[in-house]
Every structure is written in C-alpha cells, then in structure tokens.
JSON list of C-alpha atoms in Angstrom, two decimals:
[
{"chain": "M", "resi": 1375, "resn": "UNK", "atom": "CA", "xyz": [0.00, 0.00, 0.00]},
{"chain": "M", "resi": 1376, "resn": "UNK", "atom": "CA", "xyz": [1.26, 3.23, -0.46]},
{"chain": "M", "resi": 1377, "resn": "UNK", "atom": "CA", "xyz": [1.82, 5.67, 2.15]},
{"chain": "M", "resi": 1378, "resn": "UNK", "atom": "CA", "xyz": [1.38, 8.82, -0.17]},
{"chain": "M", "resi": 1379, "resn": "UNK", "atom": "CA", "xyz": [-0.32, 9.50, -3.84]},
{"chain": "M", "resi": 1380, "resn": "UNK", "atom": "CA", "xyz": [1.95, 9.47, -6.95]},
{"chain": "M", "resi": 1381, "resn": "UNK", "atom": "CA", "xyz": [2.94, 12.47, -8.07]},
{"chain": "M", "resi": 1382, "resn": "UNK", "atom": "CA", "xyz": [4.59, 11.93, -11.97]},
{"chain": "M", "resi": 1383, "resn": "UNK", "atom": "CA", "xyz": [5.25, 16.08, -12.16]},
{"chain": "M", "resi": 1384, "resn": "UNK", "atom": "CA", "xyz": [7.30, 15.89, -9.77]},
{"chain": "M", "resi": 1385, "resn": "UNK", "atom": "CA", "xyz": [9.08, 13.03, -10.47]},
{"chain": "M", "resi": 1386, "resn": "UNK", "atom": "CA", "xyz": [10.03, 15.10, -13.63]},
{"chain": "M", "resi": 1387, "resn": "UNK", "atom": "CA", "xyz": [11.35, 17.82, -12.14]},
{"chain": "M", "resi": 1388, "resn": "UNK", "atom": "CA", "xyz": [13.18, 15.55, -10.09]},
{"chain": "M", "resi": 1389, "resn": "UNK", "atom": "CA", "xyz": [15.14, 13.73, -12.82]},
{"chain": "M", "resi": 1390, "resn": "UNK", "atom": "CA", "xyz": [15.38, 17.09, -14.93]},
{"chain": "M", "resi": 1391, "resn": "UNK", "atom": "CA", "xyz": [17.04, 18.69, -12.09]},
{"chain": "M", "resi": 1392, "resn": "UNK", "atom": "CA", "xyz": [19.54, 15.48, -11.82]},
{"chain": "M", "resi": 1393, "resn": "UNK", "atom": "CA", "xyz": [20.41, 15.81, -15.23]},
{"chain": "M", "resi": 1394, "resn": "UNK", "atom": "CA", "xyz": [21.18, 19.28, -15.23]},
{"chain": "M", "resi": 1395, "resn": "UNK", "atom": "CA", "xyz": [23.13, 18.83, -11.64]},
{"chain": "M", "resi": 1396, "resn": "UNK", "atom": "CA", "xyz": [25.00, 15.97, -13.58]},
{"chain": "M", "resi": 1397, "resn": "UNK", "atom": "CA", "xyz": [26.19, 18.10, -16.77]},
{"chain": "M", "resi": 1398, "resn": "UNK", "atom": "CA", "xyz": [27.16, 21.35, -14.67]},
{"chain": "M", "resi": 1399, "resn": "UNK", "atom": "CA", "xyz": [29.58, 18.03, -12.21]},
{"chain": "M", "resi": 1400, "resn": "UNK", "atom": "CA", "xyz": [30.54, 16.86, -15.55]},
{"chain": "M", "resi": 1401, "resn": "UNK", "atom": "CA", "xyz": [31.51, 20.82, -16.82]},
{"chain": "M", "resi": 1402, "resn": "UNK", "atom": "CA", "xyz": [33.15, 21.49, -13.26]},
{"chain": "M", "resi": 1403, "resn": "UNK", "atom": "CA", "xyz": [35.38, 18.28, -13.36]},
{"chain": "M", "resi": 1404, "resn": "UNK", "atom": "CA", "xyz": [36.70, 19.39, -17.01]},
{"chain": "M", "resi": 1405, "resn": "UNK", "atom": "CA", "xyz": [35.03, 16.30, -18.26]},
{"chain": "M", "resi": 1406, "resn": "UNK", "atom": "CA", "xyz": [33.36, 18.08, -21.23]},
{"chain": "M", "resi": 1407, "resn": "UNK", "atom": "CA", "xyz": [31.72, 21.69, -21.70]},
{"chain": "M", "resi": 1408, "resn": "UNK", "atom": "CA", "xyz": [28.08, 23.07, -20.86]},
{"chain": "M", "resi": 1409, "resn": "UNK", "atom": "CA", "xyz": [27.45, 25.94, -22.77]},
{"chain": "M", "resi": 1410, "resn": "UNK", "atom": "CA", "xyz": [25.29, 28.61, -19.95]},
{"chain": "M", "resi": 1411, "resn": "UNK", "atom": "CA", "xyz": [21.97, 28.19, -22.48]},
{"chain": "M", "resi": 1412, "resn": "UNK", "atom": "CA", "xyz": [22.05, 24.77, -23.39]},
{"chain": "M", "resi": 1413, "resn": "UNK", "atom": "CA", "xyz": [20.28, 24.45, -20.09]},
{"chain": "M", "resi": 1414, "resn": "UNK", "atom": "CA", "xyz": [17.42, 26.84, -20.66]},
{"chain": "M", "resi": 1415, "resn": "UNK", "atom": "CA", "xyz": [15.76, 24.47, -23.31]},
{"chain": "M", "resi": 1416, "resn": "UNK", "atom": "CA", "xyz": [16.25, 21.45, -20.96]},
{"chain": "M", "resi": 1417, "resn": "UNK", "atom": "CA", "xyz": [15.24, 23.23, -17.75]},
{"chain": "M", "resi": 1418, "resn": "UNK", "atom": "CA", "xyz": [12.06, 24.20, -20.20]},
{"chain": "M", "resi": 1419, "resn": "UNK", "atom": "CA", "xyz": [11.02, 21.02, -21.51]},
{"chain": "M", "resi": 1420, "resn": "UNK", "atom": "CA", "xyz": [11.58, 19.41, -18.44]},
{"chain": "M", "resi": 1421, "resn": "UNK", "atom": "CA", "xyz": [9.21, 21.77, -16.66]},
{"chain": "M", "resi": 1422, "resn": "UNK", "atom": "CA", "xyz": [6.67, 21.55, -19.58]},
{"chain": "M", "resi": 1423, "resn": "UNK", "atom": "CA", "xyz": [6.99, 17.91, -19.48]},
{"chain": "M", "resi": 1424, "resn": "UNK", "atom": "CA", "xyz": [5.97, 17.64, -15.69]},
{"chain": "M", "resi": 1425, "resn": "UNK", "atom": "CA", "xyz": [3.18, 20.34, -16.13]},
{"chain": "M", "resi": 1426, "resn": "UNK", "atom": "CA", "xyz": [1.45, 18.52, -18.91]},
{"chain": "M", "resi": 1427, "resn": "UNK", "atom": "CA", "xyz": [2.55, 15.56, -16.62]},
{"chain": "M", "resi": 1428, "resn": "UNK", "atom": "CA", "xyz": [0.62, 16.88, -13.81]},
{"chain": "M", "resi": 1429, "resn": "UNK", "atom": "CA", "xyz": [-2.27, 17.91, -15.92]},
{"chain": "M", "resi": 1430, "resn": "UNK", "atom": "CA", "xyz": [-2.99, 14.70, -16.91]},
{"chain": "M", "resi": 1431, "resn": "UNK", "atom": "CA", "xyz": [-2.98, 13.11, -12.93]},
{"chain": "M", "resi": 1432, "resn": "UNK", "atom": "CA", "xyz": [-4.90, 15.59, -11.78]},
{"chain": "M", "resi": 1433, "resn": "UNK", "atom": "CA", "xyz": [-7.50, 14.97, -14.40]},
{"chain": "M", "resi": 1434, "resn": "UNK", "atom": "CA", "xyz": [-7.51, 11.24, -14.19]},
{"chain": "M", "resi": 1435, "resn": "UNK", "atom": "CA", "xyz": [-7.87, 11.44, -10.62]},
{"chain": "M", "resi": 1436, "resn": "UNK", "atom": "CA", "xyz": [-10.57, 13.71, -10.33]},
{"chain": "M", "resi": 1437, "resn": "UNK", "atom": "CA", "xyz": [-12.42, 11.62, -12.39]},
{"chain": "M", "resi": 1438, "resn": "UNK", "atom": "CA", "xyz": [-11.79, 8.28, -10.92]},
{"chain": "M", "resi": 1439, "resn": "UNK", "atom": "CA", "xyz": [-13.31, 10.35, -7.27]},
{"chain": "M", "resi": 1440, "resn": "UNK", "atom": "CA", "xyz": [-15.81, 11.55, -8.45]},
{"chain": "M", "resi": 1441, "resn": "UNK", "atom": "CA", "xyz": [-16.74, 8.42, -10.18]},
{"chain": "M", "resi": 1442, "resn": "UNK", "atom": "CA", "xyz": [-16.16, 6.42, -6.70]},
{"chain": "M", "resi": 1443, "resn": "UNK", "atom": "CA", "xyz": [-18.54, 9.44, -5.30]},
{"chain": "M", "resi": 1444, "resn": "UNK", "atom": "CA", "xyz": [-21.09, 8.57, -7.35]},
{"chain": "M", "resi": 1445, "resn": "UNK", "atom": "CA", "xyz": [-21.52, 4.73, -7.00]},
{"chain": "M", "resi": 1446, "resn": "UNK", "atom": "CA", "xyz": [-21.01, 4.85, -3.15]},
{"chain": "M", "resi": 1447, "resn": "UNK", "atom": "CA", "xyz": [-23.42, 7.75, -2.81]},
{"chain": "M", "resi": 1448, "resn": "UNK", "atom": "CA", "xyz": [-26.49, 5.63, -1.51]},
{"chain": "M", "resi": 1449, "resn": "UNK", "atom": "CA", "xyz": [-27.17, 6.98, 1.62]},
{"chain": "M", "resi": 1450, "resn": "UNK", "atom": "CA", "xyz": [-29.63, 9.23, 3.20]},
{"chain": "M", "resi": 1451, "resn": "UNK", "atom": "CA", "xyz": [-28.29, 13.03, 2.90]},
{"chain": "M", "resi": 1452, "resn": "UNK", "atom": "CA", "xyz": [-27.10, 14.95, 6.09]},
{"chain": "M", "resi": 1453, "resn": "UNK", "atom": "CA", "xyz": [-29.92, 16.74, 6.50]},
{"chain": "M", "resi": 1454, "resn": "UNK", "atom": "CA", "xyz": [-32.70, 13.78, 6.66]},
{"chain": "M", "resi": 1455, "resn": "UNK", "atom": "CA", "xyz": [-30.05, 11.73, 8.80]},
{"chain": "M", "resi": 1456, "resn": "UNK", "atom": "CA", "xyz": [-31.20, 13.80, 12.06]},
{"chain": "M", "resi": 1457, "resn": "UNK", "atom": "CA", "xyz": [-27.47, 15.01, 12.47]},
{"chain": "M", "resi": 1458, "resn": "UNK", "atom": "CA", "xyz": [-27.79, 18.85, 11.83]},
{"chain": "M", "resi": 1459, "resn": "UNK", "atom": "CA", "xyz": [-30.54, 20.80, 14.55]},
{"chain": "M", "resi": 1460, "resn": "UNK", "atom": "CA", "xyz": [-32.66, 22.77, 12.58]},
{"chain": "M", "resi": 1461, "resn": "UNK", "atom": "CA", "xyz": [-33.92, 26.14, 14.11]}
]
C-alpha cells in the first residue's frame, strides 16, 4: 500500500534537475563543456513535461473520485439523517 499519492510532475522535475546537476559536475570536473543556455531548453522542456505531466494526474484522478462518489453515494443526505438541529 502506499503511504502517499503518486505524483509523476514531480518526479520530472526531479530527474530534470539530476540531469542538469550531472552536466554542470561533468563541466566542473573538465570532463566536457556546458554551454550557460544549453540548459534553458532542458530546464524548459523538463518543466513543460511535468506540467502537462501533472495535468494529466490531476484529471484522471478527479475523475476516478468523483466516479467512486457517485456509486457509493447511496445513503440518506445529512440533512434527513437527524445530524444537523434545525432552528
């Protein structure tokens, strides 16, 4: 079971943010060279990926609750139950 809901946008970022940690390490141990806006189109696309990534979760999840709403939604309402005092 898991402990928290999946969250693909950020797993995105996450790995975008890796890869751009890992070619600035690879430009600061002389390994090879990272020109200062080669980074803007991956920092870009990696936060348009997990955007459109996010979109999509959000709208699959809203409507698999409100589809679970819907076919557990047989009992009385609130205010027949005799819960609320009306005055």
């Amino acid at each position: 079971m898991l402990l928290h809901e999946f969250r693909p946008g950020r797993l995105i970022v996450g790995v975008t943010a890796l890869g751009l940690a890992a070619l600035y390490a690879g430009d600061a141990a002389d390994a090879w060279v990272t020109p200062w806006y080669g980074v803007v189109p991956v920092l870009c696309g990696g936060l348009g990926a997990a955007a459109l990534a996010t979109w999509v979760a959000y709208g699959i999840r809203r409507r698999r609750s409100a589809r679970t709403a819907s076919s557990e939604n047989i009992e009385a309402p609130a205010s027949t139950s005799g819960s609320q005092d009306i005055r």
